Short mmCIF file of C-alpha atoms and ligand atoms in Angstrom, two decimals:
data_model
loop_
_atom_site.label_atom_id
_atom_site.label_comp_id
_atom_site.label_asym_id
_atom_site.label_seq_id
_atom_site.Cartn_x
_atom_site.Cartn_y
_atom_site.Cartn_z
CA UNK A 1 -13.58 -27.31 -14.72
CA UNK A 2 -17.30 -26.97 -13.76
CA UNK A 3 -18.21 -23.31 -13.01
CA UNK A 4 -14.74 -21.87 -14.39
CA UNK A 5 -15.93 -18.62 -15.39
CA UNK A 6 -15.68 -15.34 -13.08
CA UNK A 7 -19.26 -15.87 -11.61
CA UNK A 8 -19.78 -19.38 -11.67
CA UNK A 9 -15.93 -19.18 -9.68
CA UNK A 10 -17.38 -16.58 -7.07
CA UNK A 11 -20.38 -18.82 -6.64
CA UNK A 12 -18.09 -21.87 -5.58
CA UNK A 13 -15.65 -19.43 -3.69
CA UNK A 14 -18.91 -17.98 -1.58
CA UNK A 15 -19.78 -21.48 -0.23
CA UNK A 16 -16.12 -21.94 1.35
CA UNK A 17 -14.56 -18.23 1.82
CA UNK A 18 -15.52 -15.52 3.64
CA UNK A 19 -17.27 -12.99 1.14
CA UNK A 20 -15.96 -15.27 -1.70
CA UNK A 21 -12.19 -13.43 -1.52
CA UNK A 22 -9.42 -14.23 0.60
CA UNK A 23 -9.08 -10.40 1.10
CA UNK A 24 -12.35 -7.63 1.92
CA UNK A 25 -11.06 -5.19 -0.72
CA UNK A 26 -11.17 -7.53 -3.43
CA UNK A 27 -15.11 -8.13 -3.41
CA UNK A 28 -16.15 -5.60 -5.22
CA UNK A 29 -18.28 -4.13 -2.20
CA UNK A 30 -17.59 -0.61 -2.97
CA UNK A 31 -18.39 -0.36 -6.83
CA UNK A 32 -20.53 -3.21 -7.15
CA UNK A 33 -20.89 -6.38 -9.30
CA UNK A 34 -19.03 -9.89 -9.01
CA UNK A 35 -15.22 -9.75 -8.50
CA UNK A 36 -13.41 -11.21 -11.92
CA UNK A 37 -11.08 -13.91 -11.24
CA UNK A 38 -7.82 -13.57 -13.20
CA UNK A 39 -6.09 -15.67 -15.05
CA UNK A 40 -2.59 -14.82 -16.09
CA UNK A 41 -0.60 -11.39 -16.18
CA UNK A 42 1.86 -10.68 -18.79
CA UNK A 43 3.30 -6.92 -18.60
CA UNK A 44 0.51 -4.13 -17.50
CA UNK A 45 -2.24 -6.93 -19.15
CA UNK A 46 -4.33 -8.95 -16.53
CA UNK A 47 -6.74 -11.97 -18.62
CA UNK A 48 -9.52 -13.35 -16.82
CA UNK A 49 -10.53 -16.88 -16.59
CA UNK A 50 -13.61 -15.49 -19.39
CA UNK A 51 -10.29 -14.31 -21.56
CA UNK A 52 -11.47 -10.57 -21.42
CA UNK A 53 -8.00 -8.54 -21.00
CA UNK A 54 -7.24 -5.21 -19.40
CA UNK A 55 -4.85 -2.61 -18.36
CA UNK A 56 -3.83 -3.74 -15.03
CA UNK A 57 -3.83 0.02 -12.98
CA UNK A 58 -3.85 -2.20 -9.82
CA UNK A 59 -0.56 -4.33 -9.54
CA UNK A 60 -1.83 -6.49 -6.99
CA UNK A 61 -2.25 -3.42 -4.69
CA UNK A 62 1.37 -1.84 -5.26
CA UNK A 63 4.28 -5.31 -5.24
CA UNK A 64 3.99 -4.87 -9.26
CA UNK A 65 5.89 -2.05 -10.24
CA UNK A 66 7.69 -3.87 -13.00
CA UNK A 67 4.62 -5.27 -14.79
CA UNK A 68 3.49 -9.18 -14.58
CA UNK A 69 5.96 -12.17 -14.99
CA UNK A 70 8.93 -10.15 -15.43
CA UNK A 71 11.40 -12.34 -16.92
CA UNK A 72 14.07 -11.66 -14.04
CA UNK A 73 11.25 -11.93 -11.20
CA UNK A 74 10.17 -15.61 -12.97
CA UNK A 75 13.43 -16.59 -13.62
CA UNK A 76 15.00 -16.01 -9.77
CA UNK A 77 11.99 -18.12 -8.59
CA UNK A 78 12.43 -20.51 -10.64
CA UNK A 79 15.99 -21.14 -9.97
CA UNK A 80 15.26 -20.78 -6.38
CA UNK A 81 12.59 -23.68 -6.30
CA UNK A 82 15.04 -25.60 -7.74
CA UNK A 83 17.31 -25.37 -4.67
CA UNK A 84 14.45 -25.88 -2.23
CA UNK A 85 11.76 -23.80 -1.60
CA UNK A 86 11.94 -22.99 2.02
CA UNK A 87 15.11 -23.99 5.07
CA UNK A 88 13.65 -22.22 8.16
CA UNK A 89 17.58 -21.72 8.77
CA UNK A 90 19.75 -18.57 7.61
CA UNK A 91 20.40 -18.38 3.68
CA UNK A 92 23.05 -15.91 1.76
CA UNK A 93 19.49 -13.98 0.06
CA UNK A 94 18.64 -12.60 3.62
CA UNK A 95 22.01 -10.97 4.22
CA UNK A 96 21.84 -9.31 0.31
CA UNK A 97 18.45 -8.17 0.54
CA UNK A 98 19.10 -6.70 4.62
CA UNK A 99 22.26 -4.75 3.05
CA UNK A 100 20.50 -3.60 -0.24
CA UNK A 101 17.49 -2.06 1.87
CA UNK A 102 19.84 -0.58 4.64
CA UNK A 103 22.31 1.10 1.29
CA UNK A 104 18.62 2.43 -0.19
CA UNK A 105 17.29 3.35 3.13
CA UNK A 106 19.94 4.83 5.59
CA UNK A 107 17.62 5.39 8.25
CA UNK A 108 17.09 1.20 8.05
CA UNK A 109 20.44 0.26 9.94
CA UNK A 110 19.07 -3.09 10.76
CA UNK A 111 15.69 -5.06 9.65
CA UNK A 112 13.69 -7.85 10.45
CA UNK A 113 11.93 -9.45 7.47
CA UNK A 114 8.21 -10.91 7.80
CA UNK A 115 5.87 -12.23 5.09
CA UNK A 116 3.42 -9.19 5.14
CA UNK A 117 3.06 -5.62 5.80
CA UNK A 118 0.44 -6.25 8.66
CA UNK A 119 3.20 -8.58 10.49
CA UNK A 120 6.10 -5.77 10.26
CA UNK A 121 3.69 -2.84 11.30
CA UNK A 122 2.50 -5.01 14.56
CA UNK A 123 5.89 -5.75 15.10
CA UNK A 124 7.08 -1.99 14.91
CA UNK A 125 4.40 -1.49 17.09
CA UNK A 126 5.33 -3.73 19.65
CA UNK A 127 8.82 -3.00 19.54
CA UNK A 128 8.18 0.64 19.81
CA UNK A 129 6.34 0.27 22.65
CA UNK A 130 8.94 -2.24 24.18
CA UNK A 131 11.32 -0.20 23.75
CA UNK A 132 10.15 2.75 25.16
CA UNK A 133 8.18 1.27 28.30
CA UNK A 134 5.04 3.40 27.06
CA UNK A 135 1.60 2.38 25.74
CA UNK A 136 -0.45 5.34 23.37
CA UNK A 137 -0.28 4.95 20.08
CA UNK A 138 -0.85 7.70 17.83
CA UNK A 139 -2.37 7.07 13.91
CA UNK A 140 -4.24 9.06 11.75
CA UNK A 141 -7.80 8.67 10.40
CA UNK A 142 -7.93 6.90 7.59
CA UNK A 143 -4.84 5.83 7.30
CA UNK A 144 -4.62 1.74 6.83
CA UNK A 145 -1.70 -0.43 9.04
CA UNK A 146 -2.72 -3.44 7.82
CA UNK A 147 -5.42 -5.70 9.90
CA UNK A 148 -4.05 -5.40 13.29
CA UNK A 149 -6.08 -4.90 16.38
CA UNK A 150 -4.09 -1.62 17.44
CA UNK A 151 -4.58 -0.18 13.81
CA UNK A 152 -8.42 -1.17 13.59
CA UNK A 153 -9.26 2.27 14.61
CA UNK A 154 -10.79 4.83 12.13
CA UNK A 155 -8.54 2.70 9.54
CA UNK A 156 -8.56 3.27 5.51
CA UNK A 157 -8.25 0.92 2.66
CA UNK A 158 -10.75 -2.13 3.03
CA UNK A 159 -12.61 -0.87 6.55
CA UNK A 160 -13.02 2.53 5.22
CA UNK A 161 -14.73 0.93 1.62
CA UNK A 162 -16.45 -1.80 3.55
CA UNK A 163 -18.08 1.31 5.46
CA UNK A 164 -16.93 -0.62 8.67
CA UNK A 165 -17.17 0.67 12.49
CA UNK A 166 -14.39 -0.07 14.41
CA UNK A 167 -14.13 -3.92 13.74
CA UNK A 168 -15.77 -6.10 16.32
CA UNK A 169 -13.07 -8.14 18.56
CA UNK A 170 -10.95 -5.65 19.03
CA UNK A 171 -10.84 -5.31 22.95
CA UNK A 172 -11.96 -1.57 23.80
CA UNK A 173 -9.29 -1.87 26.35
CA UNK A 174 -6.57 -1.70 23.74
CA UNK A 175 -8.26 0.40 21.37
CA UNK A 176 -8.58 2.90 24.13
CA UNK A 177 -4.19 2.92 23.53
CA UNK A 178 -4.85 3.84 20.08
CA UNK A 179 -4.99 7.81 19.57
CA UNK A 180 -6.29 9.09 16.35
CA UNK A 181 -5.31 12.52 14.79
CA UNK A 182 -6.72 14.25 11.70
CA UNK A 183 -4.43 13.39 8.68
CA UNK A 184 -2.37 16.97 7.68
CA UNK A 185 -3.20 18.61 10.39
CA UNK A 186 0.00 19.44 12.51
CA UNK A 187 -2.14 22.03 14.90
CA UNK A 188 -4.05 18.85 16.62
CA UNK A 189 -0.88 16.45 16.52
CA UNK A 190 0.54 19.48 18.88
CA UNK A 191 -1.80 19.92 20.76
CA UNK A 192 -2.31 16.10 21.57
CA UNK A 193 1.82 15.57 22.25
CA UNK A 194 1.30 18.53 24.72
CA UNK A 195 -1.31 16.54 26.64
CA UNK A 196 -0.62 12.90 26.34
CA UNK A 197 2.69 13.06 25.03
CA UNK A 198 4.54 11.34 28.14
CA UNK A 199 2.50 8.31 27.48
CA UNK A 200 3.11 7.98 23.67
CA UNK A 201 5.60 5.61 22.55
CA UNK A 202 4.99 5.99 18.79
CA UNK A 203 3.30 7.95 16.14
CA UNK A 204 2.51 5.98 12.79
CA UNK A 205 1.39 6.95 9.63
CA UNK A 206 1.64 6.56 5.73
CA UNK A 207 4.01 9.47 4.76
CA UNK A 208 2.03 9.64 1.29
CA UNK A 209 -1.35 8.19 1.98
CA UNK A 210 -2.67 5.26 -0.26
CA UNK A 211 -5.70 4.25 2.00
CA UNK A 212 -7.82 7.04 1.31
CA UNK A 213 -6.94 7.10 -1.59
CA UNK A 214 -3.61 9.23 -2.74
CA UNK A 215 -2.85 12.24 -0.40
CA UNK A 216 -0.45 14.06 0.09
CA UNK A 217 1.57 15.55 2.92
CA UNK A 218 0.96 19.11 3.39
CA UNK A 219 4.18 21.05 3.62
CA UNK A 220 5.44 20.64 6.84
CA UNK A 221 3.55 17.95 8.29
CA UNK A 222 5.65 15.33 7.79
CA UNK A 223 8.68 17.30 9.71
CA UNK A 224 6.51 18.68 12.04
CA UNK A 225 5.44 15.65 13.03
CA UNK A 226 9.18 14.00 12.88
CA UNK A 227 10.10 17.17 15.93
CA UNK A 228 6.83 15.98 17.93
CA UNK A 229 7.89 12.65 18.21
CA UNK A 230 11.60 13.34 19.33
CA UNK A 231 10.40 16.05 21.25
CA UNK A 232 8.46 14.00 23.41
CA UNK A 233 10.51 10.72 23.39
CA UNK A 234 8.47 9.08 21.29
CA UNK A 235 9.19 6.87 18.29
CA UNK A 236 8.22 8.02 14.44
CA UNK A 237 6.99 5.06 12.57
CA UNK A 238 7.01 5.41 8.39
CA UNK A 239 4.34 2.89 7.25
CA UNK A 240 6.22 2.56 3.64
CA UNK A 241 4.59 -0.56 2.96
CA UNK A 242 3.11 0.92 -0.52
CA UNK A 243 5.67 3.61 -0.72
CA UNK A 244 8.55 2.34 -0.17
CA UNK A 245 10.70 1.56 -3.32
CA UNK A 246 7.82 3.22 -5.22
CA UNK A 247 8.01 6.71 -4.45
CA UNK A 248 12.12 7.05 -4.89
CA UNK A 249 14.72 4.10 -4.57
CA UNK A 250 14.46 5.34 -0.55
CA UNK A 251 10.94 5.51 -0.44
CA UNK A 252 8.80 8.75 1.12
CA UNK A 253 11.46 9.24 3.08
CA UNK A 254 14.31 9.45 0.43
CA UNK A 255 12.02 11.98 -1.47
CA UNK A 256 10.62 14.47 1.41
CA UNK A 257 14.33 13.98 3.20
CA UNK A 258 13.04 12.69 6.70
CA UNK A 259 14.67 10.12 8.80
CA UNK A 260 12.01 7.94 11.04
CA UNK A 261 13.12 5.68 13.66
CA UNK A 262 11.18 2.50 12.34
CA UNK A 263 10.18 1.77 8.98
CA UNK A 264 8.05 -0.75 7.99
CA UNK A 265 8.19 -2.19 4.01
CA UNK A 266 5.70 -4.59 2.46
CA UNK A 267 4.61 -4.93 -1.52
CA UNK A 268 7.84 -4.39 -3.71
CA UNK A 269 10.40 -5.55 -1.48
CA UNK A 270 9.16 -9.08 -2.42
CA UNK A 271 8.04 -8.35 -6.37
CA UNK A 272 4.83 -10.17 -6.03
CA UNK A 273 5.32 -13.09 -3.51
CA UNK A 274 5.46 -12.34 0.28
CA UNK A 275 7.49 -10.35 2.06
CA UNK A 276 7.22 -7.75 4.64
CA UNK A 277 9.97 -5.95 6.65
CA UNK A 278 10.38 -3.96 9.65
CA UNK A 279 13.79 -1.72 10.27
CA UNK A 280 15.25 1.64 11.49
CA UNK A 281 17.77 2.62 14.15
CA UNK A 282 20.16 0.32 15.17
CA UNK A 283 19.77 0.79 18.92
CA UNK A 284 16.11 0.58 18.79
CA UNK A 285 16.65 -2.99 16.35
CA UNK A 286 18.54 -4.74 19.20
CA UNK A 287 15.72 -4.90 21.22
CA UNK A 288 14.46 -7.68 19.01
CA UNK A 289 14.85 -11.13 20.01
CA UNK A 290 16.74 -13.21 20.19
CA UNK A 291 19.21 -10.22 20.05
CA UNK A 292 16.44 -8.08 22.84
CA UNK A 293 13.48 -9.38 24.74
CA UNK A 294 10.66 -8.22 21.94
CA UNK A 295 9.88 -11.05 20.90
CA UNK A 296 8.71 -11.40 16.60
CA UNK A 297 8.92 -14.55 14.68
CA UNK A 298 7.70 -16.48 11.68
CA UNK A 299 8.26 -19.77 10.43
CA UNK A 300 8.76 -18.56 6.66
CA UNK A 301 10.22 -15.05 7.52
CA UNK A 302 13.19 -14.53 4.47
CA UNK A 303 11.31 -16.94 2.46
CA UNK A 304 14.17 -18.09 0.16
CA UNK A 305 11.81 -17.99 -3.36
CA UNK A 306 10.21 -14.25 -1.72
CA UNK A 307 13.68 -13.23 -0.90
CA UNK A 308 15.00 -14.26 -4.68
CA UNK A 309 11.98 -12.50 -6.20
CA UNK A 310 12.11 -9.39 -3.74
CA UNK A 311 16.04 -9.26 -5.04
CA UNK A 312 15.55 -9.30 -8.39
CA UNK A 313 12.63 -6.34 -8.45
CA UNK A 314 14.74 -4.59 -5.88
CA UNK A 315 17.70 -5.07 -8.51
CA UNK A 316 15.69 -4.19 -11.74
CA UNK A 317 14.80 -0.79 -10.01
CA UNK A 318 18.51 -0.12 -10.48
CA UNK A 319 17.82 0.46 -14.08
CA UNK A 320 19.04 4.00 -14.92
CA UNK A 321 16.02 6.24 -15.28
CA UNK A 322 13.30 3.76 -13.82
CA UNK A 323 12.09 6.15 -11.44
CA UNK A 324 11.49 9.07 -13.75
CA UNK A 325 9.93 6.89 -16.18
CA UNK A 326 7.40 5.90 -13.70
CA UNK A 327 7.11 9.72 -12.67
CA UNK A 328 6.65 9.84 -16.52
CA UNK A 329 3.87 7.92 -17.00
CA UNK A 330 1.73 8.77 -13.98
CA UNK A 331 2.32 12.17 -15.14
CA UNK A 332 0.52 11.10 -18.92
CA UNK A 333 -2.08 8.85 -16.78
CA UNK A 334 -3.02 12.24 -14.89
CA UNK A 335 -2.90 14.95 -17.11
CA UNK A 336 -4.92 12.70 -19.79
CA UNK A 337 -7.56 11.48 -17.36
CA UNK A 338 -8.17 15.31 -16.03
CA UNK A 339 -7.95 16.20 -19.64
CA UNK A 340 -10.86 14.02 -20.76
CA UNK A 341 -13.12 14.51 -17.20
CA UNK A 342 -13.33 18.19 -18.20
CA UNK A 343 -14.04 17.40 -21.91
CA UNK A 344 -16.97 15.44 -20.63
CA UNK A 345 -17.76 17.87 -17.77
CA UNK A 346 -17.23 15.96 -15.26
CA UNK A 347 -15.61 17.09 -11.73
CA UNK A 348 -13.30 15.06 -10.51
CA UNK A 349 -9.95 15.97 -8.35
CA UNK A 350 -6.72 13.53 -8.89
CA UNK A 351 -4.26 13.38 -6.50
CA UNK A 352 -0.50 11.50 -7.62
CA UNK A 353 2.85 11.10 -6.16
CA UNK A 354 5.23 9.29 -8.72
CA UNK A 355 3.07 5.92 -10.56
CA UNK A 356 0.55 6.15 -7.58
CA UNK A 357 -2.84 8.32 -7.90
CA UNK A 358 -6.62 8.33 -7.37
CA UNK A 359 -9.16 9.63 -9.46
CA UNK A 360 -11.78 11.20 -7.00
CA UNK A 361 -15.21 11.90 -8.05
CA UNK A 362 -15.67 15.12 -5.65
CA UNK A 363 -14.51 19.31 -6.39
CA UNK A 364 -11.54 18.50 -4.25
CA UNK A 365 -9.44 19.07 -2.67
CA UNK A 366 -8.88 15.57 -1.13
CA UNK A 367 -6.27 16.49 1.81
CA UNK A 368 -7.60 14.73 4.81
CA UNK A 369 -10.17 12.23 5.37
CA UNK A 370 -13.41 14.03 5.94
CA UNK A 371 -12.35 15.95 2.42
CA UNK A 372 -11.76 12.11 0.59
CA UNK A 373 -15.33 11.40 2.18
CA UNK A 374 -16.96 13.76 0.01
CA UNK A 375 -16.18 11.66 -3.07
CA UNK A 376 -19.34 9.70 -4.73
CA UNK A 377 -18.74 6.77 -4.13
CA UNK A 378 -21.30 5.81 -6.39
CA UNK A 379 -19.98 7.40 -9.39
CA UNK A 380 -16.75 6.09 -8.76
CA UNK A 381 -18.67 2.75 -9.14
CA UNK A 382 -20.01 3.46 -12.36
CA UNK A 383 -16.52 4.68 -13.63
CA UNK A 384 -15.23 1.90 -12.51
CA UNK A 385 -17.35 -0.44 -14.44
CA UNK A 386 -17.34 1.71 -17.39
CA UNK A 387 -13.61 1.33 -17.75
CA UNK A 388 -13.82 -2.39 -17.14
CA UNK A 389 -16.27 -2.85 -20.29
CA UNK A 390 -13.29 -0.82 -21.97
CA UNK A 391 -10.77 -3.44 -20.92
CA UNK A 392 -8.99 -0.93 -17.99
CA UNK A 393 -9.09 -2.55 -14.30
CA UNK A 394 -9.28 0.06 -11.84
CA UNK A 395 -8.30 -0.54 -7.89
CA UNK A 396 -12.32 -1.31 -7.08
CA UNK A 397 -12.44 0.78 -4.11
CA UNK A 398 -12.90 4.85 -4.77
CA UNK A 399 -10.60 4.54 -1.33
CA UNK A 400 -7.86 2.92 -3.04
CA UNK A 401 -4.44 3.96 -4.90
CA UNK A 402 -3.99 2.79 -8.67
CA UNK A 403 -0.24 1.64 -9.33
CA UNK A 404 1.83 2.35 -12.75
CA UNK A 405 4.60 0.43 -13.56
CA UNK A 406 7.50 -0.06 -15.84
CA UNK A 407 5.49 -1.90 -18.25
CA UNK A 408 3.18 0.70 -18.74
CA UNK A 409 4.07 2.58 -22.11
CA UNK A 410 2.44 5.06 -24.42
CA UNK A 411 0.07 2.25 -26.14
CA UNK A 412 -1.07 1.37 -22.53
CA UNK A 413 -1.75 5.57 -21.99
CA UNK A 414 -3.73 5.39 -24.89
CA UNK A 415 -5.66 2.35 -23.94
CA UNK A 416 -6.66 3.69 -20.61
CA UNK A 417 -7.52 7.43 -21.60
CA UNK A 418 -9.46 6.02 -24.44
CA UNK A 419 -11.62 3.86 -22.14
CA UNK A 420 -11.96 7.19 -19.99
CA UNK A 421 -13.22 9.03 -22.21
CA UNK A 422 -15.67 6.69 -23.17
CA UNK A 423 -16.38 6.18 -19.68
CA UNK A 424 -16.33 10.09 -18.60
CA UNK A 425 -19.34 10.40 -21.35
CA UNK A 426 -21.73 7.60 -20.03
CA UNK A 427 -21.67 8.64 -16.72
P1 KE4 B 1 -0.39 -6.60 4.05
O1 KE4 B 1 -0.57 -7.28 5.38
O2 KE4 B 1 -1.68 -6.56 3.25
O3 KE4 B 1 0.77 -7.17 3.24
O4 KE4 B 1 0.02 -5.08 4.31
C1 KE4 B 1 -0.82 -4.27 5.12
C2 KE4 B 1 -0.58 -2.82 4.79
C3 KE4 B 1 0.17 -2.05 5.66
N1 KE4 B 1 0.43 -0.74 5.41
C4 KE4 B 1 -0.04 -0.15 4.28
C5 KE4 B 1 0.25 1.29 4.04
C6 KE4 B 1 -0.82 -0.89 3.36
O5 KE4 B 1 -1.29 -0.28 2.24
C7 KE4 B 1 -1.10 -2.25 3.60
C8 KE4 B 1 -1.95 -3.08 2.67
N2 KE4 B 1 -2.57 -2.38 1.60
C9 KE4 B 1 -3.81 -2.96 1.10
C10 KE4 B 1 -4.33 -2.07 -0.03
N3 KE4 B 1 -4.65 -0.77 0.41
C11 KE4 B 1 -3.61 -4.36 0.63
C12 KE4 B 1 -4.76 -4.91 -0.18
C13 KE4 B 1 -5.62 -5.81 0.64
O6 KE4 B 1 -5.89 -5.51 1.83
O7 KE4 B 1 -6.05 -6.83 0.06
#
């Protein structure tokens, strides 16, 4: 094909797509350079249409926690094309993969299934706000809903690396319901509850922050926050699109022991093809039509092929020990990286929870988003192409989260931390 390479490809892409990409992040606006068009996965290796391989620390943004083409992923799409690949009617997969969430997330009595994060966090939204008669939403700077025009306020992920304002089109008048709090910082949350707290029907938030990069949740917060929001009658919204089914089998909530109203689950539950969910209480759920009057819909919602792949990564994460062999080798990833920054003299903080982390090029600590601000950006850039020429893709964003997964074993370690230390030195 004429052009077939990375940049003759992003040179054809730029006179039909928006930016070249068919998502912001993906440009390579915040390190630099032309985006590399892929190939084929196999495992934790991404080629590129050049045939230059690397460590794939990325995983299409979280969904690929088992590695590329897994065998039982391929095979359940296969066999599901085979059947048909879409009814727009009921099918068995729905009802397995509604009861296997609800048994791994107790707190998700009922769910609705969409084909992306952004459509189950505007639905939450909506139904929240439904079902409570109220307006206000509360979020937290920096944090990343997806591109929804409630959430495009002080948002992470591709607006915060794209340097965006607010985006345009976004009518101020329903901005204005959008209330933003300082990440980790229960003092302010209190103090806004106390003064708008009648007219807030939900709080929302990414219990372990990817869109910022990794942070954590300070002790506390997290049930702090979980009090405000009964306190005041208002609903507590887990954004678990990258957490969920990474973190623990339950998710953020599973592993900090917290029980939110609404949930909302992207990525893994569909193991690389597209699937999003919204769930939580069951008398909150039955507002949603056609069982309620919020109305959500979507013409390839429970997808049968998405379904069969969600299942089978769902399934695979059964496999004894799975989650402490992820724990395992972000642990390796971390201590190695932090190992060879100081070897090279080079400060850098690293934040992790389980096989998620960012390397930030700052002192630290990263808690909030004014502290992940002070990372240079432009050293992250030059990292980030540094470890490229050493055949490791990074997330291209110093606001992002890198993903392990099961694939990843002590060859890949070695791979990476040798590219690092390479890449530490010629900074
Ligand atoms: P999607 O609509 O992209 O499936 O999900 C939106 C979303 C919602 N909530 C959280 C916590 C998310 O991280 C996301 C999407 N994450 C970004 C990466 N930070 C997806 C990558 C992209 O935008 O291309």
């Amino acid at each position: 094909m004429e052009n077939s390479g990375s940049q003759g490809l992003f040179a054809r892409a730029l006179q039909h797509i928006p930016g070249g990409v068919n998502s912001p992040v993906r440009a390579f606006r915040g390190v630099g350079g032309t985006p590399i068009f892929f190939r084929e996965g196999a495992g934790p290796w991404l080629t590129d249409v050049d045939g230059n391989r690397y460590v794939d620390h990325v995983g299409s943004w979280g969904p690929l926690i088992l590695g590329h083409a897994y065998p039982a992923v391929v095979r359940a799409v296969m066999e599901a094309a085979q059947r048909g690949t879409s009814f727009g009617a009921p099918h068995a997969g729905e009802v397995e993969l509604a009861e296997l969430v609800s048994r791994r997330m107790p707190s998700v009595e009922m769910l609705r299934l969409t084909s992306s994060g952004t459509e189950a966090t505007l639905a939450a939204v909506r139904l929240a706000r439904g079902f409570t008669g109220r307006e206000a939403l509360v979020k937290f700077e920096g944090c990343y809903h997806g591109w929804g025009d409630s959430f495009l306020v002080k948002a992470g992920s591709g607006v915060e690396t794209l340097g965006l304002p607010d985006s345009p089109g976004v009518p101020k008048t329903l901005a204005q319901l959008t209330l933003t709090l300082p990440y980790n910082n229960l003092e302010a949350a209190k103090a806004l509850f106390a003064a708008e707290g009648q007219r807030i029907a939900a709080v929302i938030l990414e219990p372990v922050v990817g869109n910022m990069g990794v942070l954590k949740p300070s002790p506390g917060f997290l049930q702090g926050l979980q009090s405000l929001a009964r306190a005041h009658g208002a609903l507590l919204i887990f954004d678990e699109v990258m957490t969920g089914f990474r973190l623990a089998p339950g998710g953020a909530q599973e592993l900090y022991g917290l029980k939110p109203d609404l949930t909302c689950l992207g990525k893994v539950i569909g193991g690389g093809l597209p699937v999003g969910a919204y769930g939580g209480r069951r008398d909150v759920m039955q507002h949603v039509a056609p069982a309620g009057p919020v109305y959500q819909a979507g013409t390839l919602s429970g997808n049968p092929l998405a379904v069969a792949a969600g299942l089978a990564c769902l399934k695979a994460l059964e496999e004894p020990g799975a989650y402490a062999r992820l724990e395992a080798v972000g642990r390796a990833l971390e201590e190695g990286l932090l190992a060879e920054a100081k070897a090279a003299g080079v400060s850098v903080t690293l934040n992790r929870v389980g096989s998620m982390w960012t390397l930030f090029f700052t002192p630290g600590p990263v808690y909030d988003y004014p502290t992940a601000k002070t990372a240079s950006v432009e050293r992250f850039g030059r990292f980030f192409h540094a470890m490229l020429e050493g055949g490791v893709y990074l997330p291209p964003s110093q606001f992002e989260a890198a993903f392990a997964s099961l694939a990843m074993g002590p060859d890949v370690v070695a791979h990476t931390l040798e590219a690092a230390r390479k890449a530490f030195r010629s900074l």
